[in-house]
Amino acid sequence: MFPKPTPPVTATLALVRQSSDDLVEEADRFEQVAMARYRTSRDLDDIAEAAQRRAEAIARLEHSLRRVHPEAA
């Protein structure tokens, strides 16, 4: 339903492939910053499910309103 944003991990992977411990530390820090900017997929799934339930509830309310007050439609 919603696009899943992905952190820019390409640079992180490039740094991790190098042997320097300093570069590995830099990659870890970069990944932490990137992950802090994006929600996890599970969070997005929860948001999508909540939005779906809300949309269904609104549709039910609108349908009930049209049945009780047809002139409101």
N, CA, C and O atoms as a Tripos MOL2 file, in Angstrom:
@<TRIPOS>MOLECULE
protein
  292   291    73     0     0
PROTEIN
NO_CHARGES

@<TRIPOS>ATOM
      1 N           0.8300   -1.1790    0.0000 N.3       1 MET1
      2 CA          0.0000    0.0000    0.0000 C.3       1 MET1
      3 C           0.8810    1.2530    0.0000 C.2       1 MET1
      4 O           0.7580    2.0940   -0.8900 O.2       1 MET1
      5 N           1.7620    1.3800    0.9840 N.am      2 PHE2
      6 CA          2.6770    2.5000    1.0420 C.3       2 PHE2
      7 C           4.0470    2.0490    0.5300 C.2       2 PHE2
      8 O           4.4420    0.9030    0.7430 O.2       2 PHE2
      9 N           4.7640    2.9380   -0.1370 N.am      3 PRO3
     10 CA          6.1170    2.5430   -0.5440 C.3       3 PRO3
     11 C           6.9820    2.3520    0.6940 C.2       3 PRO3
     12 O           6.8260    3.0630    1.6870 O.2       3 PRO3
     13 N           7.8810    1.4020    0.6300 N.am      4 LYS4
     14 CA          8.7630    1.1310    1.7610 C.3       4 LYS4
     15 C          10.0780    1.8760    1.5500 C.2       4 LYS4
     16 O          10.8810    1.4910    0.7010 O.2       4 LYS4
     17 N          10.3000    2.9450    2.3220 N.am      5 PRO5
     18 CA         11.5650    3.6530    2.1510 C.3       5 PRO5
     19 C          12.7280    2.7880    2.6090 C.2       5 PRO5
     20 O          12.6290    2.0520    3.5910 O.2       5 PRO5
     21 N          13.7960    2.8870    1.9020 N.am      6 THR6
     22 CA         14.9750    2.1090    2.2740 C.3       6 THR6
     23 C          16.1230    3.0620    2.5590 C.2       6 THR6
     24 O          16.3330    4.0230    1.8180 O.2       6 THR6
     25 N          16.8590    2.8050    3.6160 N.am      7 PRO7
     26 CA         17.9920    3.6890    3.9120 C.3       7 PRO7
     27 C          19.0720    3.5400    2.8510 C.2       7 PRO7
     28 O          19.1800    2.4970    2.2070 O.2       7 PRO7
     29 N          19.8510    4.5600    2.6760 N.am      8 PRO8
     30 CA         20.9170    4.4980    1.6650 C.3       8 PRO8
     31 C          22.0580    3.6070    2.1420 C.2       8 PRO8
     32 O          23.0620    4.0900    2.6670 O.2       8 PRO8
     33 N          21.8930    2.3090    1.9530 N.am      9 VAL9
     34 CA         22.8740    1.3530    2.4790 C.3       9 VAL9
     35 C          24.0040    1.0480    1.5140 C.2       9 VAL9
     36 O          24.9710    0.3890    1.8980 O.2       9 VAL9
     37 N          23.9150    1.5050    0.2790 N.am     10 THR10
     38 CA         24.9660    1.1900   -0.6910 C.3      10 THR10
     39 C          26.3270    1.6790   -0.2060 C.2      10 THR10
     40 O          27.3160    0.9490   -0.2740 O.2      10 THR10
     41 N          26.3720    2.9080    0.2800 N.am     11 ALA11
     42 CA         27.6410    3.4420    0.7850 C.3      11 ALA11
     43 C          28.1040    2.6670    2.0100 C.2      11 ALA11
     44 O          29.3000    2.4350    2.1870 O.2      11 ALA11
     45 N          27.1650    2.2680    2.8490 N.am     12 THR12
     46 CA         27.5100    1.4730    4.0310 C.3      12 THR12
     47 C          28.1350    0.1540    3.6160 C.2      12 THR12
     48 O          29.1640   -0.2470    4.1590 O.2      12 THR12
     49 N          27.5190   -0.5200    2.6580 N.am     13 LEU13
     50 CA         28.0600   -1.7980    2.1960 C.3      13 LEU13
     51 C          29.4450   -1.6250    1.5840 C.2      13 LEU13
     52 O          30.3260   -2.4610    1.7890 O.2      13 LEU13
     53 N          29.6380   -0.5600    0.8460 N.am     14 ALA14
     54 CA         30.9440   -0.3100    0.2390 C.3      14 ALA14
     55 C          32.0090   -0.1120    1.3110 C.2      14 ALA14
     56 O          33.1380   -0.5800    1.1610 O.2      14 ALA14
     57 N          31.6550    0.5750    2.3850 N.am     15 LEU15
     58 CA         32.6220    0.7910    3.4550 C.3      15 LEU15
     59 C          32.9220   -0.4990    4.2090 C.2      15 LEU15
     60 O          34.0730   -0.7540    4.5620 O.2      15 LEU15
     61 N          31.9060   -1.3110    4.4590 N.am     16 VAL16
     62 CA         32.0910   -2.5440    5.2180 C.3      16 VAL16
     63 C          32.9740   -3.5250    4.4590 C.2      16 VAL16
     64 O          33.7070   -4.2960    5.0770 O.2      16 VAL16
     65 N          32.9180   -3.5100    3.1430 N.am     17 ARG17
     66 CA         33.7280   -4.4390    2.3460 C.3      17 ARG17
     67 C          35.2220   -4.1350    2.4510 C.2      17 ARG17
     68 O          36.0500   -4.9920    2.1400 O.2      17 ARG17
     69 N          35.5710   -2.9340    2.8810 N.am     18 GLN18
     70 CA         36.9810   -2.5960    3.0390 C.3      18 GLN18
     71 C          37.4680   -3.1120    4.3920 C.2      18 GLN18
     72 O          36.6680   -3.3360    5.3010 O.2      18 GLN18
     73 N          38.7680   -3.2970    4.5210 N.am     19 SER19
     74 CA         39.2980   -3.9830    5.7000 C.3      19 SER19
     75 C          39.5500   -3.0910    6.9080 C.2      19 SER19
     76 O          39.6980   -3.6060    8.0170 O.2      19 SER19
     77 N          39.6040   -1.8120    6.7410 N.am     20 SER20
     78 CA         39.9650   -0.9250    7.8420 C.3      20 SER20
     79 C          38.8980   -0.9100    8.9330 C.2      20 SER20
     80 O          37.7080   -0.7610    8.6550 O.2      20 SER20
     81 N          39.3450   -1.0670   10.1810 N.am     21 ASP21
     82 CA         38.4150   -1.0050   11.3130 C.3      21 ASP21
     83 C          37.7490    0.3640   11.4100 C.2      21 ASP21
     84 O          36.5830    0.4640   11.7890 O.2      21 ASP21
     85 N          38.4880    1.4140   11.0680 N.am     22 ASP22
     86 CA         37.9120    2.7580   11.0930 C.3      22 ASP22
     87 C          36.7650    2.8730   10.1010 C.2      22 ASP22
     88 O          35.7430    3.4940   10.3970 O.2      22 ASP22
     89 N          36.9310    2.2780    8.9300 N.am     23 LEU23
     90 CA         35.8720    2.3320    7.9310 C.3      23 LEU23
     91 C          34.6510    1.5320    8.3740 C.2      23 LEU23
     92 O          33.5170    1.9200    8.0940 O.2      23 LEU23
     93 N          34.8770    0.4270    9.0580 N.am     24 VAL24
     94 CA         33.7590   -0.3730    9.5640 C.3      24 VAL24
     95 C          32.9920    0.4240   10.6120 C.2      24 VAL24
     96 O          31.7610    0.4200   10.6170 O.2      24 VAL24
     97 N          33.7140    1.1090   11.5040 N.am     25 GLU25
     98 CA         33.0570    1.9630   12.5000 C.3      25 GLU25
     99 C          32.2600    3.0640   11.8170 C.2      25 GLU25
    100 O          31.1310    3.3480   12.2150 O.2      25 GLU25
    101 N          32.8320    3.6800   10.8010 N.am     26 GLU26
    102 CA         32.1420    4.7380   10.0580 C.3      26 GLU26
    103 C          30.8840    4.1840    9.3970 C.2      26 GLU26
    104 O          29.8480    4.8490    9.3810 O.2      26 GLU26
    105 N          30.9650    2.9900    8.8620 N.am     27 ALA27
    106 CA         29.7980    2.3660    8.2350 C.3      27 ALA27
    107 C          28.7110    2.1020    9.2680 C.2      27 ALA27
    108 O          27.5300    2.3240    8.9990 O.2      27 ALA27
    109 N          29.1000    1.6320   10.4450 N.am     28 ASP28
    110 CA         28.1190    1.3930   11.5070 C.3      28 ASP28
    111 C          27.4160    2.6870   11.9020 C.2      28 ASP28
    112 O          26.1970    2.7140   12.0690 O.2      28 ASP28
    113 N          28.1870    3.7510   12.0480 N.am     29 ARG29
    114 CA         27.6010    5.0450   12.4130 C.3      29 ARG29
    115 C          26.6630    5.5380   11.3090 C.2      29 ARG29
    116 O          25.5720    6.0360   11.5860 O.2      29 ARG29
    117 N          27.0980    5.3950   10.0670 N.am     30 PHE30
    118 CA         26.2820    5.8120    8.9320 C.3      30 PHE30
    119 C          24.9660    5.0390    8.9090 C.2      30 PHE30
    120 O          23.9060    5.6170    8.6690 O.2      30 PHE30
    121 N          25.0350    3.7340    9.1590 N.am     31 GLU31
    122 CA         23.8310    2.9080    9.1600 C.3      31 GLU31
    123 C          22.8880    3.3230   10.2780 C.2      31 GLU31
    124 O          21.6740    3.3620   10.0750 O.2      31 GLU31
    125 N          23.4210    3.6330   11.4500 N.am     32 GLN32
    126 CA         22.5800    4.0690   12.5630 C.3      32 GLN32
    127 C          21.8550    5.3610   12.2250 C.2      32 GLN32
    128 O          20.6710    5.5070   12.5260 O.2      32 GLN32
    129 N          22.5550    6.2940   11.6060 N.am     33 VAL33
    130 CA         21.9290    7.5550   11.2070 C.3      33 VAL33
    131 C          20.8550    7.2960   10.1590 C.2      33 VAL33
    132 O          19.7570    7.8470   10.2430 O.2      33 VAL33
    133 N          21.1660    6.4640    9.1770 N.am     34 ALA34
    134 CA         20.2020    6.1620    8.1160 C.3      34 ALA34
    135 C          18.9640    5.4840    8.6830 C.2      34 ALA34
    136 O          17.8440    5.8330    8.3110 O.2      34 ALA34
    137 N          19.1480    4.5210    9.5770 N.am     35 MET35
    138 CA         18.0090    3.8010   10.1420 C.3      35 MET35
    139 C          17.1650    4.7110   11.0250 C.2      35 MET35
    140 O          15.9540    4.5130   11.1240 O.2      35 MET35
    141 N          17.7720    5.6990   11.6650 N.am     36 ALA36
    142 CA         17.0180    6.6270   12.5060 C.3      36 ALA36
    143 C          16.0930    7.5000   11.6690 C.2      36 ALA36
    144 O          15.1080    8.0280   12.1840 O.2      36 ALA36
    145 N          16.3970    7.6550   10.3970 N.am     37 ARG37
    146 CA         15.5810    8.5100    9.5290 C.3      37 ARG37
    147 C          14.3750    7.7890    8.9390 C.2      37 ARG37
    148 O          13.4630    8.4430    8.4320 O.2      37 ARG37
    149 N          14.3460    6.4900    8.9900 N.am     38 TYR38
    150 CA         13.3050    5.7150    8.3380 C.3      38 TYR38
    151 C          12.6370    4.7830    9.3310 C.2      38 TYR38
    152 O          13.2700    4.2670   10.2510 O.2      38 TYR38
    153 N          11.3450    4.5800    9.1250 N.am     39 ARG39
    154 CA         10.6200    3.6150    9.9500 C.3      39 ARG39
    155 C          10.9400    2.2100    9.4510 C.2      39 ARG39
    156 O          11.2980    2.0100    8.2900 O.2      39 ARG39
    157 N          10.8060    1.2540   10.3440 N.am     40 THR40
    158 CA         11.0000   -0.1280    9.9160 C.3      40 THR40
    159 C           9.8000   -0.5800    9.0930 C.2      40 THR40
    160 O           8.7430    0.0490    9.1350 O.2      40 THR40
    161 N           9.9580   -1.6450    8.3620 N.am     41 SER41
    162 CA          8.8600   -2.1820    7.5580 C.3      41 SER41
    163 C           7.6750   -2.5440    8.4400 C.2      41 SER41
    164 O           6.5280   -2.3460    8.0380 O.2      41 SER41
    165 N           7.9280   -3.0700    9.6320 N.am     42 ARG42
    166 CA          6.8390   -3.4520   10.5350 C.3      42 ARG42
    167 C           6.0480   -2.2190   10.9460 C.2      42 ARG42
    168 O           4.8210   -2.2700   11.0290 O.2      42 ARG42
    169 N           6.7440   -1.1020   11.2070 N.am     43 ASP43
    170 CA          6.0420    0.1340   11.5380 C.3      43 ASP43
    171 C           5.1500    0.5680   10.3840 C.2      43 ASP43
    172 O           4.0140    0.9890   10.5980 O.2      43 ASP43
    173 N           5.6630    0.4650    9.1570 N.am     44 LEU44
    174 CA          4.8610    0.8450    7.9950 C.3      44 LEU44
    175 C           3.6590   -0.0790    7.8360 C.2      44 LEU44
    176 O           2.5710    0.3730    7.4800 O.2      44 LEU44
    177 N           3.8510   -1.3690    8.0970 N.am     45 ASP45
    178 CA          2.7290   -2.3080    8.0310 C.3      45 ASP45
    179 C           1.6640   -1.9440    9.0520 C.2      45 ASP45
    180 O           0.4720   -1.9840    8.7490 O.2      45 ASP45
    181 N           2.0910   -1.5860   10.2710 N.am     46 ASP46
    182 CA          1.1400   -1.1850   11.3090 C.3      46 ASP46
    183 C           0.3690    0.0630   10.8910 C.2      46 ASP46
    184 O          -0.8410    0.1470   11.1020 O.2      46 ASP46
    185 N           1.0640    1.0240   10.3030 N.am     47 ILE47
    186 CA          0.4120    2.2510    9.8460 C.3      47 ILE47
    187 C          -0.5890    1.9310    8.7420 C.2      47 ILE47
    188 O          -1.7000    2.4610    8.7440 O.2      47 ILE47
    189 N          -0.2090    1.0730    7.8030 N.am     48 ALA48
    190 CA         -1.1060    0.7010    6.7030 C.3      48 ALA48
    191 C          -2.3420   -0.0220    7.2270 C.2      48 ALA48
    192 O          -3.4530    0.2370    6.7640 O.2      48 ALA48
    193 N          -2.1580   -0.9260    8.1880 N.am     49 GLU49
    194 CA         -3.2990   -1.6460    8.7540 C.3      49 GLU49
    195 C          -4.2360   -0.6890    9.4790 C.2      49 GLU49
    196 O          -5.4550   -0.7990    9.3460 O.2      49 GLU49
    197 N          -3.6880    0.2390   10.2370 N.am     50 ALA50
    198 CA         -4.5130    1.2150   10.9450 C.3      50 ALA50
    199 C          -5.2680    2.0980    9.9570 C.2      50 ALA50
    200 O          -6.4410    2.4050   10.1680 O.2      50 ALA50
    201 N          -4.6010    2.5070    8.8840 N.am     51 ALA51
    202 CA         -5.2600    3.3330    7.8730 C.3      51 ALA51
    203 C          -6.3800    2.5600    7.1880 C.2      51 ALA51
    204 O          -7.4360    3.1230    6.8990 O.2      51 ALA51
    205 N          -6.1570    1.2740    6.9270 N.am     52 GLN52
    206 CA         -7.1840    0.4400    6.3020 C.3      52 GLN52
    207 C          -8.3980    0.3050    7.2140 C.2      52 GLN52
    208 O          -9.5360    0.4430    6.7640 O.2      52 GLN52
    209 N          -8.1540    0.0360    8.5000 N.am     53 ARG53
    210 CA         -9.2680   -0.0820    9.4530 C.3      53 ARG53
    211 C         -10.0350    1.2330    9.5540 C.2      53 ARG53
    212 O         -11.2640    1.2350    9.6240 O.2      53 ARG53
    213 N          -9.3160    2.3410    9.5620 N.am     54 ARG54
    214 CA         -9.9600    3.6590    9.6380 C.3      54 ARG54
    215 C         -10.8040    3.9100    8.3890 C.2      54 ARG54
    216 O         -11.9310    4.3950    8.4920 O.2      54 ARG54
    217 N         -10.2750    3.5860    7.2250 N.am     55 ALA55
    218 CA        -11.0250    3.7810    5.9800 C.3      55 ALA55
    219 C         -12.2870    2.9260    5.9660 C.2      55 ALA55
    220 O         -13.3420    3.3820    5.5270 O.2      55 ALA55
    221 N         -12.1830    1.6890    6.4450 N.am     56 GLU56
    222 CA        -13.3590    0.8170    6.4990 C.3      56 GLU56
    223 C         -14.3950    1.3550    7.4780 C.2      56 GLU56
    224 O         -15.5920    1.3020    7.1960 O.2      56 GLU56
    225 N         -13.9560    1.8690    8.6190 N.am     57 ALA57
    226 CA        -14.8850    2.4350    9.6030 C.3      57 ALA57
    227 C         -15.5820    3.6680    9.0420 C.2      57 ALA57
    228 O         -16.7840    3.8450    9.2440 O.2      57 ALA57
    229 N         -14.8470    4.5130    8.3460 N.am     58 ILE58
    230 CA        -15.4470    5.7020    7.7310 C.3      58 ILE58
    231 C         -16.4630    5.2910    6.6790 C.2      58 ILE58
    232 O         -17.5390    5.8840    6.6010 O.2      58 ILE58
    233 N         -16.1440    4.2870    5.8670 N.am     59 ALA59
    234 CA        -17.0790    3.8120    4.8410 C.3      59 ALA59
    235 C         -18.3550    3.2750    5.4820 C.2      59 ALA59
    236 O         -19.4530    3.5310    4.9860 O.2      59 ALA59
    237 N         -18.2180    2.5270    6.5900 N.am     60 ARG60
    238 CA        -19.4100    2.0180    7.2870 C.3      60 ARG60
    239 C         -20.2560    3.1630    7.8330 C.2      60 ARG60
    240 O         -21.4820    3.1360    7.7220 O.2      60 ARG60
    241 N         -19.6140    4.1640    8.4190 N.am     61 LEU61
    242 CA        -20.3530    5.3130    8.9460 C.3      61 LEU61
    243 C         -21.0720    6.0710    7.8340 C.2      61 LEU61
    244 O         -22.2310    6.4570    7.9880 O.2      61 LEU61
    245 N         -20.3850    6.2830    6.7180 N.am     62 GLU62
    246 CA        -21.0130    6.9820    5.5920 C.3      62 GLU62
    247 C         -22.1920    6.1900    5.0530 C.2      62 GLU62
    248 O         -23.2260    6.7680    4.7180 O.2      62 GLU62
    249 N         -22.0470    4.8710    4.9650 N.am     63 HIS63
    250 CA        -23.1380    4.0240    4.4910 C.3      63 HIS63
    251 C         -24.3310    4.1120    5.4460 C.2      63 HIS63
    252 O         -25.4730    4.2400    5.0040 O.2      63 HIS63
    253 N         -24.0680    4.0440    6.7470 N.am     64 SER64
    254 CA        -25.1430    4.1490    7.7410 C.3      64 SER64
    255 C         -25.8200    5.5070    7.6630 C.2      64 SER64
    256 O         -27.0430    5.6020    7.7610 O.2      64 SER64
    257 N         -25.0320    6.5480    7.4890 N.am     65 LEU65
    258 CA        -25.5930    7.8950    7.3960 C.3      65 LEU65
    259 C         -26.5100    8.0120    6.1870 C.2      65 LEU65
    260 O         -27.5730    8.6260    6.2810 O.2      65 LEU65
    261 N         -26.1200    7.4360    5.0540 N.am     66 ARG66
    262 CA        -26.9620    7.4960    3.8480 C.3      66 ARG66
    263 C         -28.2610    6.7200    4.0410 C.2      66 ARG66
    264 O         -29.2960    7.1030    3.4960 O.2      66 ARG66
    265 N         -28.2140    5.6310    4.8130 N.am     67 ARG67
    266 CA        -29.4320    4.8520    5.0580 C.3      67 ARG67
    267 C         -30.3770    5.6080    5.9820 C.2      67 ARG67
    268 O         -31.5910    5.5920    5.7770 O.2      67 ARG67
    269 N         -29.8260    6.2710    7.0000 N.am     68 VAL68
    270 CA        -30.6600    6.9870    7.9710 C.3      68 VAL68
    271 C         -31.1060    8.3340    7.4160 C.2      68 VAL68
    272 O         -32.2510    8.7380    7.6140 O.2      68 VAL68
    273 N         -30.2210    9.0210    6.7300 N.am     69 HIS69
    274 CA        -30.5130   10.3470    6.1730 C.3      69 HIS69
    275 C         -30.1900   10.3530    4.6810 C.2      69 HIS69
    276 O         -29.1330   10.8410    4.2820 O.2      69 HIS69
    277 N         -31.0940    9.8140    3.8480 N.am     70 PRO70
    278 CA        -30.7980    9.7540    2.4050 C.3      70 PRO70
    279 C         -30.5770   11.1320    1.7830 C.2      70 PRO70
    280 O         -29.8610   11.2550    0.7890 O.2      70 PRO70
    281 N         -31.1760   12.1510    2.3510 N.am     71 GLU71
    282 CA        -31.0190   13.5000    1.8000 C.3      71 GLU71
    283 C         -29.6050   14.0410    2.0180 C.2      71 GLU71
    284 O         -29.2010   14.9950    1.3530 O.2      71 GLU71
    285 N         -28.8600   13.4510    2.9290 N.am     72 ALA72
    286 CA        -27.4970   13.9060    3.2110 C.3      72 ALA72
    287 C         -26.5030   13.4240    2.1510 C.2      72 ALA72
    288 O         -25.3810   13.9260    2.0780 O.2      72 ALA72
    289 N         -26.9050   12.4690    1.3430 N.am     73 ALA73
    290 CA        -25.9860   11.8950    0.3520 C.3      73 ALA73
    291 C         -25.6990   12.8040   -0.7830 C.2      73 ALA73
    292 O         -24.9420   12.4440   -1.6850 O.2      73 ALA73
@<TRIPOS>BOND
     1     1     2 1
     2     2     3 1
     3     3     4 2
     4     3     5 am
     5     5     6 1
     6     6     7 1
     7     7     8 2
     8     7     9 am
     9     9    10 1
    10    10    11 1
    11    11    12 2
    12    11    13 am
    13    13    14 1
    14    14    15 1
    15    15    16 2
    16    15    17 am
    17    17    18 1
    18    18    19 1
    19    19    20 2
    20    19    21 am
    21    21    22 1
    22    22    23 1
    23    23    24 2
    24    23    25 am
    25    25    26 1
    26    26    27 1
    27    27    28 2
    28    27    29 am
    29    29    30 1
    30    30    31 1
    31    31    32 2
    32    31    33 am
    33    33    34 1
    34    34    35 1
    35    35    36 2
    36    35    37 am
    37    37    38 1
    38    38    39 1
    39    39    40 2
    40    39    41 am
    41    41    42 1
    42    42    43 1
    43    43    44 2
    44    43    45 am
    45    45    46 1
    46    46    47 1
    47    47    48 2
    48    47    49 am
    49    49    50 1
    50    50    51 1
    51    51    52 2
    52    51    53 am
    53    53    54 1
    54    54    55 1
    55    55    56 2
    56    55    57 am
    57    57    58 1
    58    58    59 1
    59    59    60 2
    60    59    61 am
    61    61    62 1
    62    62    63 1
    63    63    64 2
    64    63    65 am
    65    65    66 1
    66    66    67 1
    67    67    68 2
    68    67    69 am
    69    69    70 1
    70    70    71 1
    71    71    72 2
    72    71    73 am
    73    73    74 1
    74    74    75 1
    75    75    76 2
    76    75    77 am
    77    77    78 1
    78    78    79 1
    79    79    80 2
    80    79    81 am
    81    81    82 1
    82    82    83 1
    83    83    84 2
    84    83    85 am
    85    85    86 1
    86    86    87 1
    87    87    88 2
    88    87    89 am
    89    89    90 1
    90    90    91 1
    91    91    92 2
    92    91    93 am
    93    93    94 1
    94    94    95 1
    95    95    96 2
    96    95    97 am
    97    97    98 1
    98    98    99 1
    99    99   100 2
   100    99   101 am
   101   101   102 1
   102   102   103 1
   103   103   104 2
   104   103   105 am
   105   105   106 1
   106   106   107 1
   107   107   108 2
   108   107   109 am
   109   109   110 1
   110   110   111 1
   111   111   112 2
   112   111   113 am
   113   113   114 1
   114   114   115 1
   115   115   116 2
   116   115   117 am
   117   117   118 1
   118   118   119 1
   119   119   120 2
   120   119   121 am
   121   121   122 1
   122   122   123 1
   123   123   124 2
   124   123   125 am
   125   125   126 1
   126   126   127 1
   127   127   128 2
   128   127   129 am
   129   129   130 1
   130   130   131 1
   131   131   132 2
   132   131   133 am
   133   133   134 1
   134   134   135 1
   135   135   136 2
   136   135   137 am
   137   137   138 1
   138   138   139 1
   139   139   140 2
   140   139   141 am
   141   141   142 1
   142   142   143 1
   143   143   144 2
   144   143   145 am
   145   145   146 1
   146   146   147 1
   147   147   148 2
   148   147   149 am
   149   149   150 1
   150   150   151 1
   151   151   152 2
   152   151   153 am
   153   153   154 1
   154   154   155 1
   155   155   156 2
   156   155   157 am
   157   157   158 1
   158   158   159 1
   159   159   160 2
   160   159   161 am
   161   161   162 1
   162   162   163 1
   163   163   164 2
   164   163   165 am
   165   165   166 1
   166   166   167 1
   167   167   168 2
   168   167   169 am
   169   169   170 1
   170   170   171 1
   171   171   172 2
   172   171   173 am
   173   173   174 1
   174   174   175 1
   175   175   176 2
   176   175   177 am
   177   177   178 1
   178   178   179 1
   179   179   180 2
   180   179   181 am
   181   181   182 1
   182   182   183 1
   183   183   184 2
   184   183   185 am
   185   185   186 1
   186   186   187 1
   187   187   188 2
   188   187   189 am
   189   189   190 1
   190   190   191 1
   191   191   192 2
   192   191   193 am
   193   193   194 1
   194   194   195 1
   195   195   196 2
   196   195   197 am
   197   197   198 1
   198   198   199 1
   199   199   200 2
   200   199   201 am
   201   201   202 1
   202   202   203 1
   203   203   204 2
   204   203   205 am
   205   205   206 1
   206   206   207 1
   207   207   208 2
   208   207   209 am
   209   209   210 1
   210   210   211 1
   211   211   212 2
   212   211   213 am
   213   213   214 1
   214   214   215 1
   215   215   216 2
   216   215   217 am
   217   217   218 1
   218   218   219 1
   219   219   220 2
   220   219   221 am
   221   221   222 1
   222   222   223 1
   223   223   224 2
   224   223   225 am
   225   225   226 1
   226   226   227 1
   227   227   228 2
   228   227   229 am
   229   229   230 1
   230   230   231 1
   231   231   232 2
   232   231   233 am
   233   233   234 1
   234   234   235 1
   235   235   236 2
   236   235   237 am
   237   237   238 1
   238   238   239 1
   239   239   240 2
   240   239   241 am
   241   241   242 1
   242   242   243 1
   243   243   244 2
   244   243   245 am
   245   245   246 1
   246   246   247 1
   247   247   248 2
   248   247   249 am
   249   249   250 1
   250   250   251 1
   251   251   252 2
   252   251   253 am
   253   253   254 1
   254   254   255 1
   255   255   256 2
   256   255   257 am
   257   257   258 1
   258   258   259 1
   259   259   260 2
   260   259   261 am
   261   261   262 1
   262   262   263 1
   263   263   264 2
   264   263   265 am
   265   265   266 1
   266   266   267 1
   267   267   268 2
   268   267   269 am
   269   269   270 1
   270   270   271 1
   271   271   272 2
   272   271   273 am
   273   273   274 1
   274   274   275 1
   275   275   276 2
   276   275   277 am
   277   277   278 1
   278   278   279 1
   279   279   280 2
   280   279   281 am
   281   281   282 1
   282   282   283 1
   283   283   284 2
   284   283   285 am
   285   285   286 1
   286   286   287 1
   287   287   288 2
   288   287   289 am
   289   289   290 1
   290   290   291 1
   291   291   292 2
@<TRIPOS>SUBSTRUCTURE
     1 MET1         2 RESIDUE 1 A MET
     2 PHE2         6 RESIDUE 1 A PHE
     3 PRO3        10 RESIDUE 1 A PRO
     4 LYS4        14 RESIDUE 1 A LYS
     5 PRO5        18 RESIDUE 1 A PRO
     6 THR6        22 RESIDUE 1 A THR
     7 PRO7        26 RESIDUE 1 A PRO
     8 PRO8        30 RESIDUE 1 A PRO
     9 VAL9        34 RESIDUE 1 A VAL
    10 THR10       38 RESIDUE 1 A THR
    11 ALA11       42 RESIDUE 1 A ALA
    12 THR12       46 RESIDUE 1 A THR
    13 LEU13       50 RESIDUE 1 A LEU
    14 ALA14       54 RESIDUE 1 A ALA
    15 LEU15       58 RESIDUE 1 A LEU
    16 VAL16       62 RESIDUE 1 A VAL
    17 ARG17       66 RESIDUE 1 A ARG
    18 GLN18       70 RESIDUE 1 A GLN
    19 SER19       74 RESIDUE 1 A SER
    20 SER20       78 RESIDUE 1 A SER
    21 ASP21       82 RESIDUE 1 A ASP
    22 ASP22       86 RESIDUE 1 A ASP
    23 LEU23       90 RESIDUE 1 A LEU
    24 VAL24       94 RESIDUE 1 A VAL
    25 GLU25       98 RESIDUE 1 A GLU
    26 GLU26      102 RESIDUE 1 A GLU
    27 ALA27      106 RESIDUE 1 A ALA
    28 ASP28      110 RESIDUE 1 A ASP
    29 ARG29      114 RESIDUE 1 A ARG
    30 PHE30      118 RESIDUE 1 A PHE
    31 GLU31      122 RESIDUE 1 A GLU
    32 GLN32      126 RESIDUE 1 A GLN
    33 VAL33      130 RESIDUE 1 A VAL
    34 ALA34      134 RESIDUE 1 A ALA
    35 MET35      138 RESIDUE 1 A MET
    36 ALA36      142 RESIDUE 1 A ALA
    37 ARG37      146 RESIDUE 1 A ARG
    38 TYR38      150 RESIDUE 1 A TYR
    39 ARG39      154 RESIDUE 1 A ARG
    40 THR40      158 RESIDUE 1 A THR
    41 SER41      162 RESIDUE 1 A SER
    42 ARG42      166 RESIDUE 1 A ARG
    43 ASP43      170 RESIDUE 1 A ASP
    44 LEU44      174 RESIDUE 1 A LEU
    45 ASP45      178 RESIDUE 1 A ASP
    46 ASP46      182 RESIDUE 1 A ASP
    47 ILE47      186 RESIDUE 1 A ILE
    48 ALA48      190 RESIDUE 1 A ALA
    49 GLU49      194 RESIDUE 1 A GLU
    50 ALA50      198 RESIDUE 1 A ALA
    51 ALA51      202 RESIDUE 1 A ALA
    52 GLN52      206 RESIDUE 1 A GLN
    53 ARG53      210 RESIDUE 1 A ARG
    54 ARG54      214 RESIDUE 1 A ARG
    55 ALA55      218 RESIDUE 1 A ALA
    56 GLU56      222 RESIDUE 1 A GLU
    57 ALA57      226 RESIDUE 1 A ALA
    58 ILE58      230 RESIDUE 1 A ILE
    59 ALA59      234 RESIDUE 1 A ALA
    60 ARG60      238 RESIDUE 1 A ARG
    61 LEU61      242 RESIDUE 1 A LEU
    62 GLU62      246 RESIDUE 1 A GLU
    63 HIS63      250 RESIDUE 1 A HIS
    64 SER64      254 RESIDUE 1 A SER
    65 LEU65      258 RESIDUE 1 A LEU
    66 ARG66      262 RESIDUE 1 A ARG
    67 ARG67      266 RESIDUE 1 A ARG
    68 VAL68      270 RESIDUE 1 A VAL
    69 HIS69      274 RESIDUE 1 A HIS
    70 PRO70      278 RESIDUE 1 A PRO
    71 GLU71      282 RESIDUE 1 A GLU
    72 ALA72      286 RESIDUE 1 A ALA
    73 ALA73      290 RESIDUE 1 A ALA
